[in-house]
PDB file of C-alpha atoms in Angstrom:
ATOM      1  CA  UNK A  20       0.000   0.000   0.000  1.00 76.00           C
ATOM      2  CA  UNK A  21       1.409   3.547  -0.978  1.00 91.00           C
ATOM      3  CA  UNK A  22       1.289   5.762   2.291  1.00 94.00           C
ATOM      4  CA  UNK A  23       2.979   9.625   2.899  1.00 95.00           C
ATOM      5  CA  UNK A  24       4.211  11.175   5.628  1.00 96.00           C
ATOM      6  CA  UNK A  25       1.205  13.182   8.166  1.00 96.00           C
ATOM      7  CA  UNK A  26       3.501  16.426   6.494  1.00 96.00           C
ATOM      8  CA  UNK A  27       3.044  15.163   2.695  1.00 96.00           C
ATOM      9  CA  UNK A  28      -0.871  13.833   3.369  1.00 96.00           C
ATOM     10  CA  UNK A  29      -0.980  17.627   4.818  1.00 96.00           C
ATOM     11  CA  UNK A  30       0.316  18.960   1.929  1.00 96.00           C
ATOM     12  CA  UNK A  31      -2.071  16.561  -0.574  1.00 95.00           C
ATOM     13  CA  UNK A  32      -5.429  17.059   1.106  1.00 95.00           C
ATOM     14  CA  UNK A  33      -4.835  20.865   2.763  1.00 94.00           C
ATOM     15  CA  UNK A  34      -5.742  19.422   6.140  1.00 95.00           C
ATOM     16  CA  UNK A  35      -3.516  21.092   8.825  1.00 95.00           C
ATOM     17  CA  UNK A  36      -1.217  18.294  10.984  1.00 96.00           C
ATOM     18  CA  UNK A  37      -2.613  19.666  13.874  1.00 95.00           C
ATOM     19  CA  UNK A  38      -6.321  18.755  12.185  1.00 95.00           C
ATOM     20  CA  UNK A  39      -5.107  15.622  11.418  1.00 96.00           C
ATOM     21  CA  UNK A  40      -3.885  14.718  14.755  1.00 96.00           C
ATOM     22  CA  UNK A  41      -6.903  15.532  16.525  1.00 95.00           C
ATOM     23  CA  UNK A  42      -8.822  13.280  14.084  1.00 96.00           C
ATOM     24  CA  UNK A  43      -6.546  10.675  14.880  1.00 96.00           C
ATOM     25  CA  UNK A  44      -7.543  10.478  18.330  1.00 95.00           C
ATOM     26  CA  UNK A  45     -11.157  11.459  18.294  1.00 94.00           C
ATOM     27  CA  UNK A  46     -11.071   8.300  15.821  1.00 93.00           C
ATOM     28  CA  UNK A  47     -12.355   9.955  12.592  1.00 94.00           C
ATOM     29  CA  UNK A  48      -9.467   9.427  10.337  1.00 95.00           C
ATOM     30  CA  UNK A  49      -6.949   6.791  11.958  1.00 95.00           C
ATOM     31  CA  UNK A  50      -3.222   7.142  10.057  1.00 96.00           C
ATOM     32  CA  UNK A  51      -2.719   3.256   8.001  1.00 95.00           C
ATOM     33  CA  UNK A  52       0.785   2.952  10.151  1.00 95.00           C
ATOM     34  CA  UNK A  53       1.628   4.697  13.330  1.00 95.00           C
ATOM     35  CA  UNK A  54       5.318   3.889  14.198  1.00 93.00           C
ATOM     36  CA  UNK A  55       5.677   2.345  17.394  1.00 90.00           C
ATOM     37  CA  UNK A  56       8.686   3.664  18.988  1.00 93.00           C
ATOM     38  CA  UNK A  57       8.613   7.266  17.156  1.00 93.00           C
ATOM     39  CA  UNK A  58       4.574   7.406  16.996  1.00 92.00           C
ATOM     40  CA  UNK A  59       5.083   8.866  13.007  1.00 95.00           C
ATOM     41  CA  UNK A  60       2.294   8.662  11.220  1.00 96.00           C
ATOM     42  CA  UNK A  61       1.608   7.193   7.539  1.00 96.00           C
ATOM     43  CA  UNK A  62      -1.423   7.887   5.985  1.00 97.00           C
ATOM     44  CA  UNK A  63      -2.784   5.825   2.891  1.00 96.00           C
ATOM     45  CA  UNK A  64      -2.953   7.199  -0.326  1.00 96.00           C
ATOM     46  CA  UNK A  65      -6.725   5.335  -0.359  1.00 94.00           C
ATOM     47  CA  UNK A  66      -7.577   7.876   3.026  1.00 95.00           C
ATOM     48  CA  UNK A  67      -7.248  10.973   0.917  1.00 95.00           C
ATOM     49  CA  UNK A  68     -11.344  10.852  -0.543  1.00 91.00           C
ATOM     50  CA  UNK A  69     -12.540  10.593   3.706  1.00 91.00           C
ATOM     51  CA  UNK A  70      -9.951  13.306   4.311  1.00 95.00           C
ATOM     52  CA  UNK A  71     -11.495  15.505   1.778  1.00 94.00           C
ATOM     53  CA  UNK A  72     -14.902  14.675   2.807  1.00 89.00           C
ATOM     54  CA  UNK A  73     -14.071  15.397   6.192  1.00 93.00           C
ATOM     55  CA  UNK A  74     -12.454  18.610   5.080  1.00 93.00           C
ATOM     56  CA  UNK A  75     -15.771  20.039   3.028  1.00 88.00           C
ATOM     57  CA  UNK A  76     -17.842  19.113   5.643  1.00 86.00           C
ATOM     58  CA  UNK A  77     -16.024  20.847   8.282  1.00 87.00           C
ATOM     59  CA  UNK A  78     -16.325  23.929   6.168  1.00 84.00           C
ATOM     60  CA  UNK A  79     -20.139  23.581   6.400  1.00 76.00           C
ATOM     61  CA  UNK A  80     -19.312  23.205  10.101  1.00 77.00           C
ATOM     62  CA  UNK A  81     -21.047  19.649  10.619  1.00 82.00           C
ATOM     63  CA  UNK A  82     -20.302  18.503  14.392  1.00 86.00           C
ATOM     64  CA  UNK A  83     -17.020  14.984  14.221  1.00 89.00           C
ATOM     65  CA  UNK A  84     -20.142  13.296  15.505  1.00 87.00           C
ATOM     66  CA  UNK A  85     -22.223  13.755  12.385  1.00 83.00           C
ATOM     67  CA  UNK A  86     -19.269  13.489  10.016  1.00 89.00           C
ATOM     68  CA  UNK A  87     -18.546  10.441  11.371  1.00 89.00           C
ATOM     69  CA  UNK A  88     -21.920   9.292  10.800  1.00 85.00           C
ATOM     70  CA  UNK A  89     -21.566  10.038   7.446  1.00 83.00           C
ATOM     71  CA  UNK A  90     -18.274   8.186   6.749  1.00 84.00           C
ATOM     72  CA  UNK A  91     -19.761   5.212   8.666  1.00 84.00           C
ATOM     73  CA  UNK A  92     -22.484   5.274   5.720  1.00 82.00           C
ATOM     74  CA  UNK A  93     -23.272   1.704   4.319  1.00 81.00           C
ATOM     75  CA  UNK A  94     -23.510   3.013   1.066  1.00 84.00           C
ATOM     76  CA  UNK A  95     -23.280   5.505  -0.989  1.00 79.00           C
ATOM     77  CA  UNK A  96     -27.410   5.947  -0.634  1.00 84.00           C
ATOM     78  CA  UNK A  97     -27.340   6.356   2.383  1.00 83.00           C
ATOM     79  CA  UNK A  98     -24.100   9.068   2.910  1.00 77.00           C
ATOM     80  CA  UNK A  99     -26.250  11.035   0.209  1.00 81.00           C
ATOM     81  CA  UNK A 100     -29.768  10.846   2.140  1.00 82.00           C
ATOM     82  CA  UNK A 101     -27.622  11.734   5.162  1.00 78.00           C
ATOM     83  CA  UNK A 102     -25.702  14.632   3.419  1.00 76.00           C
ATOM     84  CA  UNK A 103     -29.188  15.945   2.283  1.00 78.00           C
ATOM     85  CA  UNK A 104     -30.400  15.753   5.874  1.00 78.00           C
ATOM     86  CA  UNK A 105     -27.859  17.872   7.206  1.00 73.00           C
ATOM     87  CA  UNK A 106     -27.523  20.536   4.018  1.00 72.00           C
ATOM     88  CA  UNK A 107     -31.328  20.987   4.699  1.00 74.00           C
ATOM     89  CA  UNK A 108     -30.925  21.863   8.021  1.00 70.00           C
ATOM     90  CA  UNK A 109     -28.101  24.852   7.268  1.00 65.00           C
ATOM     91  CA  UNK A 110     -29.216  28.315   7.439  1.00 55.00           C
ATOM     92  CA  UNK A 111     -26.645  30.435   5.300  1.00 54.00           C
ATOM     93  CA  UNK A 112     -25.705  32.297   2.620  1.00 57.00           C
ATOM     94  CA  UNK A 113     -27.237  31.065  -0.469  1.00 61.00           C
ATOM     95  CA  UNK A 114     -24.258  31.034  -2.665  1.00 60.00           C
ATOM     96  CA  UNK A 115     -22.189  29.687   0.201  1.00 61.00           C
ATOM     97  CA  UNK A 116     -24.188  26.414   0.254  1.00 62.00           C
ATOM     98  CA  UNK A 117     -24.678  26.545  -3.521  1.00 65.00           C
ATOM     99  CA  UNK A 118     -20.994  26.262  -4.398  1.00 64.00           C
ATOM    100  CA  UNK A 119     -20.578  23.539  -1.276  1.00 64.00           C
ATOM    101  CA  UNK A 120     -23.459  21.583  -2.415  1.00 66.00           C
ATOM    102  CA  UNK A 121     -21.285  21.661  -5.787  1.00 63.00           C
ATOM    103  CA  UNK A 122     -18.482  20.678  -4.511  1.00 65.00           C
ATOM    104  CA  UNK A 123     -19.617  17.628  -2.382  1.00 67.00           C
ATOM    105  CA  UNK A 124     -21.372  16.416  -5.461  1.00 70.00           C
ATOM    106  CA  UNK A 125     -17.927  16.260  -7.448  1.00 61.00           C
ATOM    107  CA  UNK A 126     -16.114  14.603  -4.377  1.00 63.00           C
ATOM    108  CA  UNK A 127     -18.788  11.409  -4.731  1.00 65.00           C
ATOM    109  CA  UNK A 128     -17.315  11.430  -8.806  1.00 64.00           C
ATOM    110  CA  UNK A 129     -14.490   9.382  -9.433  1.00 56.00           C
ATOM    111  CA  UNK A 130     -10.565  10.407  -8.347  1.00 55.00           C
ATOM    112  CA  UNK A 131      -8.911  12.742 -10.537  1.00 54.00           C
ATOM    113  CA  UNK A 132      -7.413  11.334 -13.198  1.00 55.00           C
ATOM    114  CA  UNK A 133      -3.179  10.841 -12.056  1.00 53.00           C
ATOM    115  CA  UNK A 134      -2.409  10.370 -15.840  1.00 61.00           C
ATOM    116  CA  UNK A 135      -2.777  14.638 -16.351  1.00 84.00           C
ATOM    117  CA  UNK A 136       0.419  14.663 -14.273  1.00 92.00           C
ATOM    118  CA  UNK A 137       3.526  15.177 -15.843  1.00 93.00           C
ATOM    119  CA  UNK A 138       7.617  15.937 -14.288  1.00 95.00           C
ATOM    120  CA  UNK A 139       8.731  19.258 -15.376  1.00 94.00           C
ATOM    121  CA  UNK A 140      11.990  21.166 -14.135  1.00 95.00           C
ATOM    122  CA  UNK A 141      11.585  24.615 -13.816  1.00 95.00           C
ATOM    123  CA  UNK A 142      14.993  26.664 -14.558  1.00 95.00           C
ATOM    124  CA  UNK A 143      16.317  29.336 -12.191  1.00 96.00           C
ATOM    125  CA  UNK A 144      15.267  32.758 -12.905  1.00 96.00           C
ATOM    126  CA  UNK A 145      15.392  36.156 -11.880  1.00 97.00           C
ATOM    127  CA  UNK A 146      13.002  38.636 -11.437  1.00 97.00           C
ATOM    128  CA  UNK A 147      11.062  40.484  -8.386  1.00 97.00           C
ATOM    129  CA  UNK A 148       8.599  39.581  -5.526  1.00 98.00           C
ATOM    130  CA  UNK A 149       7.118  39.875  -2.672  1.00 98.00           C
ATOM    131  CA  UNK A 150       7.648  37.567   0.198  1.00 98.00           C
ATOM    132  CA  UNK A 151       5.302  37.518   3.752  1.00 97.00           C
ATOM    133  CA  UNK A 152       4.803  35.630   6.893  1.00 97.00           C
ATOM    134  CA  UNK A 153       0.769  34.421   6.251  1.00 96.00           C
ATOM    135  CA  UNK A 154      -2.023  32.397   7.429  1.00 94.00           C
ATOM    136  CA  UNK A 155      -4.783  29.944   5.811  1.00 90.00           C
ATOM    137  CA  UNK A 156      -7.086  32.491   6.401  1.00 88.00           C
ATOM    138  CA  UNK A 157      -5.306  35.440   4.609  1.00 92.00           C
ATOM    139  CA  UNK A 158      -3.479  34.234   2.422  1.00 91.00           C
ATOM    140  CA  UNK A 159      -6.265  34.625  -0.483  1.00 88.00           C
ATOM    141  CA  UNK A 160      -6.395  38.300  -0.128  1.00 91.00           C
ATOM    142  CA  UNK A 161      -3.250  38.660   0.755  1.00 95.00           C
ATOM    143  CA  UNK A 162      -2.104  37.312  -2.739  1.00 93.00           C
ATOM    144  CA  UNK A 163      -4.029  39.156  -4.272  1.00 91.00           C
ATOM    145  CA  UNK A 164      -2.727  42.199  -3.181  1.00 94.00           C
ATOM    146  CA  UNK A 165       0.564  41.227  -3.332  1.00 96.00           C
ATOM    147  CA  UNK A 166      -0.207  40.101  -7.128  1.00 95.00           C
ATOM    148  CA  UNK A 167      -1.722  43.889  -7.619  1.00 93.00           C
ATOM    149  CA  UNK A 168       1.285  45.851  -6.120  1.00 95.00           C
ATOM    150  CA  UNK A 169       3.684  43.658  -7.974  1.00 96.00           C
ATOM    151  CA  UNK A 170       2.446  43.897 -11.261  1.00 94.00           C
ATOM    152  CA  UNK A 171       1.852  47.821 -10.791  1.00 94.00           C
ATOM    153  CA  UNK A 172       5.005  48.172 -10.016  1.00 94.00           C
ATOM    154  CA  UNK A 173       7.019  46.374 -12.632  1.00 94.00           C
ATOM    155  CA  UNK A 174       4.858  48.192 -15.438  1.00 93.00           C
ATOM    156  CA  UNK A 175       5.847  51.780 -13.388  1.00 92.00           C
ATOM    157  CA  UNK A 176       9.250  50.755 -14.067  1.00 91.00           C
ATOM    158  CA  UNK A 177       9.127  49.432 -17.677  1.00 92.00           C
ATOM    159  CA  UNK A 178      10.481  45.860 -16.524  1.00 93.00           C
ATOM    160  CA  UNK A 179      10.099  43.118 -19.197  1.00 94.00           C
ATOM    161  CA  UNK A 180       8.408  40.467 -17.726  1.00 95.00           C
ATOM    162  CA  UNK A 181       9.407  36.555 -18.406  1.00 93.00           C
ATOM    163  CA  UNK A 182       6.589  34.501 -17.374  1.00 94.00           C
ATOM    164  CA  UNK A 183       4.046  34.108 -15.702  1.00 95.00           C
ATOM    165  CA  UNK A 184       3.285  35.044 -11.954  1.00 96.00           C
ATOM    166  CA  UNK A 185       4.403  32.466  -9.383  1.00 97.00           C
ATOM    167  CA  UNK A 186       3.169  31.656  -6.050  1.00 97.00           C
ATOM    168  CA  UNK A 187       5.565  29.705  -3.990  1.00 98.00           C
ATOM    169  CA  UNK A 188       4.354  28.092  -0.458  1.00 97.00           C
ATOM    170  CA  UNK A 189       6.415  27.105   2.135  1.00 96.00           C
ATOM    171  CA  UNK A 190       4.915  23.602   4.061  1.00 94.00           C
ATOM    172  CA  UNK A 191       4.126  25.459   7.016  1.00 95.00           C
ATOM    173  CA  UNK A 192       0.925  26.491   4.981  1.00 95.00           C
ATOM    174  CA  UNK A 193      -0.316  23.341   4.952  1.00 93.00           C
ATOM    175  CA  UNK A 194       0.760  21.888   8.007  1.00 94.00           C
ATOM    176  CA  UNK A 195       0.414  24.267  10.638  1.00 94.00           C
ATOM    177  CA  UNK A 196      -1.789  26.839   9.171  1.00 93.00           C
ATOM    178  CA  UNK A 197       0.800  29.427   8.499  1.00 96.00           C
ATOM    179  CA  UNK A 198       4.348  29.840   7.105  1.00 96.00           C
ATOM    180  CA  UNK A 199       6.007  31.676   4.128  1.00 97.00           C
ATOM    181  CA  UNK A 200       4.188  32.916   0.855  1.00 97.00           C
ATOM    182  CA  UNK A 201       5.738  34.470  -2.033  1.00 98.00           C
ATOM    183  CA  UNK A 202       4.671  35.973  -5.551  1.00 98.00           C
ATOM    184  CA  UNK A 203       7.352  35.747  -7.884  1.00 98.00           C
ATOM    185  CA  UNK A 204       7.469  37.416 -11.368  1.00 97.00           C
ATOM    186  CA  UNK A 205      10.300  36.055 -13.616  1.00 97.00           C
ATOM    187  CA  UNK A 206      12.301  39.345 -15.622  1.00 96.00           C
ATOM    188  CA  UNK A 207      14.544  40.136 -18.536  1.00 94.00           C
ATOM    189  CA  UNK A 208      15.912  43.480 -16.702  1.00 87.00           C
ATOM    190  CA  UNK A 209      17.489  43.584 -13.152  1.00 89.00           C
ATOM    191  CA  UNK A 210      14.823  44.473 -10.405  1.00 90.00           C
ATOM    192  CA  UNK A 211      16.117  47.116  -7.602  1.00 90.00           C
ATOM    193  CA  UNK A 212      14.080  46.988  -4.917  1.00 93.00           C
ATOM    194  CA  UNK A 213      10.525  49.248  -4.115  1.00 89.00           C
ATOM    195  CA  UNK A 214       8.571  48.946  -1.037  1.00 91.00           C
ATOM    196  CA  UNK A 215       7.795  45.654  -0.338  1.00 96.00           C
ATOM    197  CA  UNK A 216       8.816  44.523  -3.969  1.00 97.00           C
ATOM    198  CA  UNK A 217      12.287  42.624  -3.672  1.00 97.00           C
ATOM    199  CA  UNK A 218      14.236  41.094  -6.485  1.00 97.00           C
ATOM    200  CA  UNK A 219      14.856  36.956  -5.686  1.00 97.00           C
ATOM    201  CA  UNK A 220      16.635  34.370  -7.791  1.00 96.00           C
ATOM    202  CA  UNK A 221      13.624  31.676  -8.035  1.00 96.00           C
ATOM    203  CA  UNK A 222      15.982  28.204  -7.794  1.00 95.00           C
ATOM    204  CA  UNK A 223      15.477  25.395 -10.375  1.00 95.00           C
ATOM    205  CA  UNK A 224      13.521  22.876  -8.911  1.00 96.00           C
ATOM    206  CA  UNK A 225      12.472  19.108  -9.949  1.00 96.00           C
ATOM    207  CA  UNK A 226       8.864  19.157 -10.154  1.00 97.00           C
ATOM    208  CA  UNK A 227       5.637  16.735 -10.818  1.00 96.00           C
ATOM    209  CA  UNK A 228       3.099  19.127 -12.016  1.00 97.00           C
ATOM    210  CA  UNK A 229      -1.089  18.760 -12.711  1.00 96.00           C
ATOM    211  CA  UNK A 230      -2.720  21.822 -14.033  1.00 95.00           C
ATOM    212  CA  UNK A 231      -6.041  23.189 -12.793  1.00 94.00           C
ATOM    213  CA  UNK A 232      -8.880  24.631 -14.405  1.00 91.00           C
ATOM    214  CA  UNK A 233     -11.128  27.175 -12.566  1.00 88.00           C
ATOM    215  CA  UNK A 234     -11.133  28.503  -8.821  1.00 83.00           C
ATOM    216  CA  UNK A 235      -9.411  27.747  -5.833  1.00 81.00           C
ATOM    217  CA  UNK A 236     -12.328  26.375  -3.975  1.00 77.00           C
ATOM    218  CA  UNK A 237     -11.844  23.108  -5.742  1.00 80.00           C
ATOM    219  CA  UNK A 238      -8.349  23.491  -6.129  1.00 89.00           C
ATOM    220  CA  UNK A 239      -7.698  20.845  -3.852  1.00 88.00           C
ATOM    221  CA  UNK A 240      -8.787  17.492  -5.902  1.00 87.00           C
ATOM    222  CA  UNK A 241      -5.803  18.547  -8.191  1.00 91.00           C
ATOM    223  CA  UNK A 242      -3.975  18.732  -5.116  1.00 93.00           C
ATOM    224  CA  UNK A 243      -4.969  15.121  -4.099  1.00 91.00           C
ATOM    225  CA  UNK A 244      -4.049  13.751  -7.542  1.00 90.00           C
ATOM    226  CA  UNK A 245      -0.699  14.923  -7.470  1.00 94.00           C
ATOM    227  CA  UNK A 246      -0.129  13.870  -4.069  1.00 94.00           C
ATOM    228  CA  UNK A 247      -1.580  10.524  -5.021  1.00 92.00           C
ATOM    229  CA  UNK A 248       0.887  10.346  -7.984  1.00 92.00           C
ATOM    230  CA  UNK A 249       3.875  11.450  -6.047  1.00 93.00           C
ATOM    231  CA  UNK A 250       3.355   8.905  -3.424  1.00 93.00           C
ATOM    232  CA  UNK A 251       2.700   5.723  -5.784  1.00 91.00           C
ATOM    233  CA  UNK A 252       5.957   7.268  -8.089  1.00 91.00           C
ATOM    234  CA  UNK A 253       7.902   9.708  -6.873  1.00 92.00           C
ATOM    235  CA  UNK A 254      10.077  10.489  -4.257  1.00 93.00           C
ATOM    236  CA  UNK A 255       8.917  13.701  -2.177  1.00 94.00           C
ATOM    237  CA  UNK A 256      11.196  16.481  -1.168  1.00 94.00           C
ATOM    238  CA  UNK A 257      11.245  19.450   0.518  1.00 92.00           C
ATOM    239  CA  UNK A 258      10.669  22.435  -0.974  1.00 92.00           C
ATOM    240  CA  UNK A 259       7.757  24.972  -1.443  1.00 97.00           C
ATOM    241  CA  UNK A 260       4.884  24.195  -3.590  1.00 97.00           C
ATOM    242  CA  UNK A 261       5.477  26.220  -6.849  1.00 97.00           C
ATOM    243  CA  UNK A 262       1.504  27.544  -8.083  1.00 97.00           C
ATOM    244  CA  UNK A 263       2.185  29.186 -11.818  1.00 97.00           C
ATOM    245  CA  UNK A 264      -0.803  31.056 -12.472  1.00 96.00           C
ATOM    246  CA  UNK A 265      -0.733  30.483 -16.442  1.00 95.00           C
ATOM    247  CA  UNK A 266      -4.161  32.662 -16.517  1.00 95.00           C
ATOM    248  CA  UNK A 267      -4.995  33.893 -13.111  1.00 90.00           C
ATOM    249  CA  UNK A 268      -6.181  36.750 -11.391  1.00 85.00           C
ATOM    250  CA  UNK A 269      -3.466  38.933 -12.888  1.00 83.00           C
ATOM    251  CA  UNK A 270      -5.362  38.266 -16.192  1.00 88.00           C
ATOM    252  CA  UNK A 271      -9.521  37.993 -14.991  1.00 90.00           C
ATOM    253  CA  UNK A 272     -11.515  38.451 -12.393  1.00 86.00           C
ATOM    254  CA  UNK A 273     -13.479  35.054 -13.990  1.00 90.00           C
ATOM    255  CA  UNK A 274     -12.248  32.439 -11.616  1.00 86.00           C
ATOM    256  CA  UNK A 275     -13.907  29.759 -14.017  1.00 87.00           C
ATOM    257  CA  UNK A 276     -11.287  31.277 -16.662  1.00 93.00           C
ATOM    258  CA  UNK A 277      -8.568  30.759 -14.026  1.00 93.00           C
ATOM    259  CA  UNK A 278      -5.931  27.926 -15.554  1.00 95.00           C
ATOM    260  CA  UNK A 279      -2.832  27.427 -12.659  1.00 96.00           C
ATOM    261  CA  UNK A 280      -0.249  24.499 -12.586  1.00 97.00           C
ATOM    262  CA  UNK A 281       0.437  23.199  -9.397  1.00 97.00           C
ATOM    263  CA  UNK A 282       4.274  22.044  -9.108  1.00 97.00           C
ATOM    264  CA  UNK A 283       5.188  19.504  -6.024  1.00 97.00           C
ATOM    265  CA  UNK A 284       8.875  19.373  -5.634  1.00 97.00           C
ATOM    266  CA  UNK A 285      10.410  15.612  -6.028  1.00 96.00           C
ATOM    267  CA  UNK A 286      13.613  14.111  -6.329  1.00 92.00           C
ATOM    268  CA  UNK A 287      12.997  12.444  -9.933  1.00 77.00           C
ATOM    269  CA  UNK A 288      14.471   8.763 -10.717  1.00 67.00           C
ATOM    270  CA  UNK A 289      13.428   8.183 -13.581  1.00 62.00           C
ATOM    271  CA  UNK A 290      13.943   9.601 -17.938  1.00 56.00           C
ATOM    272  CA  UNK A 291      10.743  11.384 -19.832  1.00 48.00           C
ATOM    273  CA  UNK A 292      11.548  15.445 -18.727  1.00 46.00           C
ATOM    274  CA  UNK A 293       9.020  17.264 -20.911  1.00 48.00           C
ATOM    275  CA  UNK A 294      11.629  19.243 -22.329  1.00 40.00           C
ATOM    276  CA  UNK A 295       8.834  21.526 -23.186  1.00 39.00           C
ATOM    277  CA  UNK A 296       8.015  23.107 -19.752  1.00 44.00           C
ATOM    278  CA  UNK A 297      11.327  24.372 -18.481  1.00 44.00           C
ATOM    279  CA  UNK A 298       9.662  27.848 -17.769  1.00 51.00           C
ATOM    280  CA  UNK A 299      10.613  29.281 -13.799  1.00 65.00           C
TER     281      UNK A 299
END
């Protein structure tokens, strides 16, 4: 059975560790090895669907006891009569429960299909950014902004851009809820800095890479599939997770228009480099 670290299953299904850990001993979502002497955990890559579920229906703040419930469903009949129970119940914001009765009804759809990823190695390059200490919570509108200021400010000084923008994220997202963020713009000219905009060499970096079409509120399936992939193929290494926003919200405010590769550092083993993707 393929299994990942608690910090990679973090990473593939955007539950915190410290989430994770308390579902472990409430019983919810039990890791598939616990080491004995260290007490590491090892999550299956078959756990990730439950860990999403458990994820959107935490967001639609469902009590452990009535998630459980639903995980405990004999069938898928009776998890959907259940689900319908409880989404009946919720007194909200319409669009709120619109897009999260929309995004339940994908999660009961098959996996993601693994075979849209692909290894890619994205070259060094230059160019600016902006770099911040930020939580789950902000770090939506906090990217946006950052996106905004940096883009204003490399047009104000004539700089020709490379690429596309690039968001890099430290684990510590993931894991703990909060850690380092950047926005990275690849440039032809030398960036001096401005405010918060700094220049930064962006490293070359060994990555398995899935691309993802629309919003970030279902960006996390993509997430799963890659993590899925990198745990059955690859071997995982640290590093940030590299987000190229190849039409983003630099581009539209459509997120349905939004197209963004998600890059998941790995120490590659074996040939087929799509020599086509080299971009930062």
């Amino acid at each position: 059975m393929s299994t990942l670290t608690i910090g990679d299953f973090s990473r593939a299904t955007h539950l915190g560790v410290k989430a994770l850990r308390h579902y472990h001993r409430v019983g919810l979502l039990v890791p598939a090895e616990v080491d004995e002497v260290t007490g590491y955990r090892r999550y299956g890559v078959e756990q990730i669907g439950d860990a999403l579920l458990i994820k959107r229906f935490r967001d639609l703040d469902l009590p452990l006891d009535h998630i459980r419930a639903l995980l405990d469903a004999p069938s898928v009949e009776r998890r959907t009569a259940l689900l319908q129970e409880h989404l009946s119940r919720l007194i909200g914001d319409l669009q709120r429960m619109q897009a999260a009765a929309a995004s339940l009804t994908a999660l009961l759809k098959p996996d993601p299909d693994t075979s849209r990823v692909r290894f890619r190695v994205a070259r060094a390059a230059a160019g600016a950014a902006i770099q911040a200490e930020v939580d789950t919570a902000t770090v939506t509108p906090w990217f946006r902004g950052a996106t905004a200021e940096l883009t204003a400010a490399l047009r104000a000084a004539g700089a020709a851009v490379q690429g596309p923008v690039v968001g890099l994220y430290e684990d510590g997202i993931f894991t703990d809820g909060a850690g380092q963020a950047t926005v990275f713009v690849p440039t032809i000219d030398r960036i001096r800095p401005l405010g918060r905009v700094v220049p930064l060499l962006c490293p070359t970096a060994e990555l398995c890479v899935v691309t993802h079409q629309g919003g970030h509120s279902s960006i996390d399936r993509a997430y799963a599939a890659l993590g899925s992939h990198v745990a059955r193929h690859e071997i995982s290494t640290p590093g940030p997770i590299r987000e190229t926003y190849l039409t983003g919200p630099a581009d539209t405010n459509d997120e349905d228009a939004w197209v963004t590769e998600i890059g998941w550092p790995v120490f590659h083993t074996r040939g087929g480099v799509d020599p086509g993707h080299t971009a930062p």
